[in-house]
Amino acid sequence: MSSTSRSSAGREPSRRRPRVLGGDGVPTLATVADEAGVSRQTVSNALNNPELLRPETLVRVQSVIERLGYSPNRAARQLRTRSSHLVGLRFEPAQEGTSNALMDRFLHSLVEAASRTGHHLLLFSGDPADPLDGYEDLLRSTAVDAFVVTDTYAGTPQAGFLQDRGAPFVAFGRPWDDPRADHAWVDVDGAAGARLATEHLLDQGHRRIAWLGWERSSRISQDRRSGWEAALREAGVDPVGLGVRLTDNVDAARMAAHRVLEDATVTAFVCASDTLAVGVLHALAERRVQPGAQVGVVGFDDSAAAQVTWPGLTSVRQPLEQVAVELVRSLHRVLGHQPVEEQGRMLEPTLVVRRSSERGWKP
Amino acid sequence: MSSTSRSSAGREPSRRRPRVLGGDGVPTLATVADEAGVSRQTVSNALNNPELLRPETLVRVQSVIERLGYSPNRAARQLRTRSSHLVGLRFEPAQEGTSNALMDRFLHSLVEAASRTGHHLLLFSGDPADPLDGYEDLLRSTAVDAFVVTDTYAGTPQAGFLQDRGAPFVAFGRPWDDPRADHAWVDVDGAAGARLATEHLLDQGHRRIAWLGWERSSRISQDRRSGWEAALREAGVDPVGLGVRLTDNVDAARMAAHRVLEDATVTAFVCASDTLAVGVLHALAERRVQPGAQVGVVGFDDSAAAQVTWPGLTSVRQPLEQVAVELVRSLHRVLGHQPVEEQGRMLEPTLVVRRSSERGWKP
DNA sequence: ATGAAAGCGCTAACAA
DNA sequence: TTGTTAGCGCTTTCAT
């Protein structure tokens, strides 16, 4: 009898007998099984399909797991299930434009959201000259289950590449003008944000409201600008001549603002970024004009700068926490090969009002 | 002959014959071996011990690897070698104080530095109420090779915990007053930074230079303060009564600055953070006093706020890129069980001079 | 210099 | 409901 249960015990010293302790004394499935007097498979089930176990067995196994402080070895599980529970994110060195200032907040939210579904974030870097560098390798080595792509704005090739490769991913940023794109995405409605800002300024009694945005090639800026333009037209204000395009830079904005303010009928600015808005505030300071009371200013992204800049910069805030949650939700659908109920999801930004746009405020 | 080379081909359909393609059509070692006409082991050697192969074999194998686009499966390798090449970093939700503003820059540098040695960063989160949450799990599941701990400043328990567990890690931040600590660390000399700032202001002709720092309980602030104090004393200025402690908050600093400025002999401020320095600038604006020309202001950390604040905030900048490089270097020593040649490494900050401290500048 | 065999720790499929 | 068997893809002996 004993020879059946412990097969070939004497002949082959430690061959067919599974090891009961991992390399560093870390408990394995076998340790737990041994201790609980069940088979390894039962322990595995206790973890992955607890409903299959008789309640008393389950409790016994769980208590052993608890007592031993056992956690399943990730590599082994990953090898078997072909799923690492890792989500890859290429972390770019400081980019110009929006994404940079937001990264911190976004990353927090994403780590948080991912962890709620048992996923971790894998950060990797790549040759700045090659936007695709790094993805291929992680894919082939099956290191990650999926990617989050964050910079689809500039018509970047990542999305197309991953789509062609059949790699699971979701994008923060809509596919703009790529008709081939049919991947999941989440984005924030920039036009709605600019509209929010513009209508707020109109409410404050401003009429001739200028726009400071980036180069025409920036889809993001064009999108936001369209919201400003629509809001103005609806209010019966002609936007022609009120829009300026420049690079995302405090000093460029400062000088542009000076130029715009030569037209004394202009009393407010909506900007495509906080950086530009700060430039406007600098110009106002130089002209000894009161922000808020005399000239209204609204920025975009509610960055740290907006929060500490005197006298407080009103800004459009992206719901990054929600973006992260939606991205993870999409990721699950993609990974579960569930029917994608919706291709993309557009979220609404909010306006954080501070003194730079409050007519009634005086220092 | 064929029956020997392809053993038991007829009897057991696909049993003892190693699979040649991975689950998703991804090539494996076996694919490459088959294609190159060598054994799997030889392919493995081509990857890990190329010097063992005859040059011509090596070239042949490498060309097949290249052609097939083969990368070794990470899970399998990790299972076998017990090394994931992953470094864990707990990514805290927005903290007060310094670390937050710097995180972005630091993280970039760390991802970059780690990638140069074939490591990736694994971001995880944990219950904010429990500073140890998350570590244990990753450790037991052998998901990461090591940790980078970033918030040792407040006498946090992470370092002690990891040290007791025998887990490999390095800390960004010295162990302050824990005499038991004997782990590797990298830190930036805050006292030297404050001294730099203070001496710069002395050079500009200031004498009575105030200090704005955090609560006494903050070791970081105390450290920086000591640099200010020493520099003043060496210049023959009595620091007594010139130091203020408050919370890291623009408005608190603004009000504190007003109070300090009632003493007209004070003509400059050194601050423990950019946030505090921005508060001082606000107070100056309210008093219609020229920053730089009349009152010198220096912040700490060279955050985004410092860079865009009018008229430009002089600030102490931490060499985060270098910190990251040193951390990774330390990590390697720790992981390689090499003799730790030095316990910790203290790096020197630099001063980024802008107009808030330039006596000669007028708007 | 190359190959054969074993096994890392886990789970999917099947058997009892 | 529980146990048995096989194998994920790799590297580490050991033999040739």
mmCIF file of C-alpha atoms in Angstrom, chain A residues 19 21-24 26-27 66 68-76 78-79 82 86 91-95 100-101 103-104 107-108 111-112 115 119-126 128 136-143 250 254 275 278 282 285-286 288 290 304-305 307-312 355 363, chain B residues 19 21-24 26-27 66 68-76 78-79 82 86 91-95 100-101 103-104 107-108 111-112 115 119-126 128 136-143 250 254 275 278 282 285-286 288 290 304-305 307-312 355 363:
data_model
loop_
_atom_site.group_PDB
_atom_site.id
_atom_site.type_symbol
_atom_site.label_atom_id
_atom_site.label_comp_id
_atom_site.label_asym_id
_atom_site.label_seq_id
_atom_site.Cartn_x
_atom_site.Cartn_y
_atom_site.Cartn_z
ATOM 1 C CA ARG A 19 10.006 19.366 -4.206
ATOM 2 C CA LEU A 21 10.191 23.919 -0.783
ATOM 3 C CA GLY A 22 11.237 26.443 -3.356
ATOM 4 C CA GLY A 23 14.797 27.498 -3.878
ATOM 5 C CA ASP A 24 15.039 30.014 -1.101
ATOM 6 C CA VAL A 26 9.879 29.840 -0.100
ATOM 7 C CA PRO A 27 6.809 27.624 0.151
ATOM 8 C CA GLU A 66 -2.205 31.871 5.399
ATOM 9 C CA LEU A 68 2.830 29.560 5.532
ATOM 10 C CA GLY A 69 2.501 32.930 3.850
ATOM 11 C CA TYR A 70 2.285 31.282 0.486
ATOM 12 C CA SER A 71 1.900 33.183 -2.771
ATOM 13 C CA PRO A 72 1.962 31.391 -6.093
ATOM 14 C CA ASN A 73 5.130 31.837 -8.056
ATOM 15 C CA ARG A 74 4.422 34.301 -10.799
ATOM 16 C CA ALA A 75 6.859 32.954 -13.316
ATOM 17 C CA ALA A 76 5.403 29.479 -13.109
ATOM 18 C CA GLN A 78 2.796 32.980 -16.208
ATOM 19 C CA LEU A 79 4.506 30.177 -18.065
ATOM 20 C CA ARG A 82 0.564 32.675 -20.769
ATOM 21 C CA LEU A 86 1.684 43.011 -16.532
ATOM 22 C CA PHE A 91 7.647 56.079 -20.413
ATOM 23 C CA GLU A 92 8.970 58.773 -22.664
ATOM 24 C CA PRO A 93 11.610 61.223 -21.648
ATOM 25 C CA ALA A 94 10.093 64.647 -21.113
ATOM 26 C CA GLN A 95 7.900 65.516 -24.010
ATOM 27 C CA ASN A 100 4.185 65.668 -19.695
ATOM 28 C CA ALA A 101 2.702 67.708 -16.895
ATOM 29 C CA MET A 103 2.009 62.108 -16.526
ATOM 30 C CA ASP A 104 2.474 62.016 -12.818
ATOM 31 C CA LEU A 107 0.421 57.296 -13.822
ATOM 32 C CA HIS A 108 -0.818 57.251 -10.266
ATOM 33 C CA VAL A 111 -1.233 52.085 -11.277
ATOM 34 C CA GLU A 112 -4.137 52.304 -8.911
ATOM 35 C CA SER A 115 -3.889 47.085 -9.289
ATOM 36 C CA HIS A 119 -2.345 43.987 -12.813
ATOM 37 C CA HIS A 120 0.936 45.759 -12.445
ATOM 38 C CA LEU A 121 2.489 48.363 -14.635
ATOM 39 C CA LEU A 122 5.723 47.648 -16.444
ATOM 40 C CA LEU A 123 7.587 50.789 -17.408
ATOM 41 C CA PHE A 124 10.040 50.599 -20.232
ATOM 42 C CA SER A 125 11.987 53.047 -22.292
ATOM 43 C CA GLY A 126 13.026 53.147 -25.872
ATOM 44 C CA PRO A 128 13.688 58.433 -28.518
ATOM 45 C CA GLU A 136 8.461 44.378 -30.150
ATOM 46 C CA ASP A 137 10.793 42.885 -27.607
ATOM 47 C CA LEU A 138 8.303 42.777 -24.778
ATOM 48 C CA LEU A 139 5.782 41.287 -27.117
ATOM 49 C CA ARG A 140 7.986 38.513 -28.379
ATOM 50 C CA SER A 141 9.238 37.596 -24.977
ATOM 51 C CA THR A 142 5.640 37.544 -23.775
ATOM 52 C CA ALA A 143 6.610 39.823 -20.935
ATOM 53 C CA VAL A 250 6.088 80.759 -21.585
ATOM 54 C CA ARG A 254 4.150 86.373 -23.114
ATOM 55 C CA THR A 275 2.303 77.071 -19.940
ATOM 56 C CA VAL A 278 1.344 81.565 -17.485
ATOM 57 C CA HIS A 282 3.562 87.424 -17.206
ATOM 58 C CA ALA A 285 2.202 91.700 -14.870
ATOM 59 C CA GLU A 286 4.495 93.617 -17.167
ATOM 60 C CA ARG A 288 0.441 96.275 -14.710
ATOM 61 C CA GLN A 290 -4.906 92.913 -13.101
ATOM 62 C CA ALA A 304 1.056 72.268 -10.605
ATOM 63 C CA ALA A 305 1.993 75.585 -12.139
ATOM 64 C CA GLN A 307 -2.172 75.850 -8.789
ATOM 65 C CA VAL A 308 0.692 77.914 -7.426
ATOM 66 C CA THR A 309 0.806 80.750 -9.935
ATOM 67 C CA TRP A 310 -0.306 84.068 -8.600
ATOM 68 C CA PRO A 311 -3.149 84.950 -8.415
ATOM 69 C CA GLY A 312 -4.342 81.423 -9.129
ATOM 70 C CA ARG A 355 -8.890 84.119 -9.558
ATOM 71 C CA PRO A 363 -5.721 91.872 -4.859
ATOM 72 C CA ARG B 19 6.829 21.607 -29.384
ATOM 73 C CA LEU B 21 6.110 26.658 -31.871
ATOM 74 C CA GLY B 22 4.821 28.502 -28.857
ATOM 75 C CA GLY B 23 1.148 28.923 -28.199
ATOM 76 C CA ASP B 24 0.567 31.886 -30.422
ATOM 77 C CA VAL B 26 5.674 32.557 -31.412
ATOM 78 C CA PRO B 27 8.993 30.853 -32.052
ATOM 79 C CA GLU B 66 17.281 37.154 -36.328
ATOM 80 C CA LEU B 68 12.589 34.286 -36.925
ATOM 81 C CA GLY B 69 12.511 37.275 -34.627
ATOM 82 C CA TYR B 70 13.003 35.061 -31.639
ATOM 83 C CA SER B 71 13.182 36.360 -28.069
ATOM 84 C CA PRO B 72 13.412 33.977 -25.159
ATOM 85 C CA ASN B 73 10.231 33.598 -23.180
ATOM 86 C CA ARG B 74 10.603 35.596 -20.008
ATOM 87 C CA ALA B 75 8.413 33.470 -17.827
ATOM 88 C CA ALA B 76 10.340 30.332 -18.659
ATOM 89 C CA GLN B 78 12.465 33.567 -14.924
ATOM 90 C CA LEU B 79 11.191 30.270 -13.638
ATOM 91 C CA ARG B 82 14.738 32.786 -10.464
ATOM 92 C CA LEU B 86 12.116 43.483 -12.723
ATOM 93 C CA PHE B 91 4.251 54.539 -6.595
ATOM 94 C CA GLU B 92 2.565 56.552 -3.901
ATOM 95 C CA PRO B 93 -0.470 58.661 -4.465
ATOM 96 C CA ALA B 94 0.466 62.321 -4.405
ATOM 97 C CA GLN B 95 2.512 63.040 -1.368
ATOM 98 C CA ASN B 100 6.136 64.515 -5.484
ATOM 99 C CA ALA B 101 7.215 67.241 -7.847
ATOM 100 C CA MET B 103 8.816 61.975 -9.205
ATOM 101 C CA ASP B 104 8.316 62.499 -12.880
ATOM 102 C CA LEU B 107 11.104 58.049 -12.735
ATOM 103 C CA HIS B 108 12.277 58.843 -16.233
ATOM 104 C CA VAL B 111 13.519 53.706 -16.170
ATOM 105 C CA GLU B 112 16.318 54.800 -18.410
ATOM 106 C CA SER B 115 16.896 49.632 -18.990
ATOM 107 C CA HIS B 119 15.897 45.726 -16.142
ATOM 108 C CA HIS B 120 12.375 47.015 -16.218
ATOM 109 C CA LEU B 121 10.481 48.912 -13.603
ATOM 110 C CA LEU B 122 7.424 47.379 -12.014
ATOM 111 C CA LEU B 123 5.102 49.964 -10.517
ATOM 112 C CA PHE B 124 2.751 48.884 -7.812
ATOM 113 C CA SER B 125 0.474 50.577 -5.368
ATOM 114 C CA GLY B 126 -0.521 49.854 -1.834
ATOM 115 C CA PRO B 128 -1.955 54.393 1.726
ATOM 116 C CA GLU B 136 5.412 41.260 0.814
ATOM 117 C CA ASP B 137 3.295 39.925 -1.990
ATOM 118 C CA LEU B 138 5.728 40.730 -4.761
ATOM 119 C CA LEU B 139 8.482 39.245 -2.699
ATOM 120 C CA ARG B 140 6.750 35.971 -2.011
ATOM 121 C CA SER B 141 5.598 35.523 -5.548
ATOM 122 C CA THR B 142 9.154 36.225 -6.703
ATOM 123 C CA ALA B 143 7.798 38.833 -9.066
ATOM 124 C CA VAL B 250 1.900 78.491 -0.773
ATOM 125 C CA ARG B 254 2.932 83.945 1.808
ATOM 126 C CA THR B 275 6.196 75.819 -3.031
ATOM 127 C CA VAL B 278 6.389 80.775 -4.595
ATOM 128 C CA HIS B 282 3.258 86.167 -3.807
ATOM 129 C CA ALA B 285 3.869 90.960 -5.274
ATOM 130 C CA GLU B 286 1.338 92.013 -2.699
ATOM 131 C CA ARG B 288 4.873 95.674 -4.543
ATOM 132 C CA GLN B 290 10.665 93.607 -6.683
ATOM 133 C CA ALA B 304 8.069 73.085 -13.080
ATOM 134 C CA ALA B 305 6.617 75.860 -10.943
ATOM 135 C CA GLN B 307 10.647 77.401 -14.134
ATOM 136 C CA VAL B 308 7.481 79.210 -15.132
ATOM 137 C CA THR B 309 6.955 81.469 -12.134
ATOM 138 C CA TRP B 310 7.483 85.108 -12.806
ATOM 139 C CA PRO B 311 10.118 86.459 -12.802
ATOM 140 C CA GLY B 312 11.888 83.104 -12.733
ATOM 141 C CA ARG B 355 15.959 86.363 -11.740
ATOM 142 C CA PRO B 363 11.559 94.253 -14.969
#
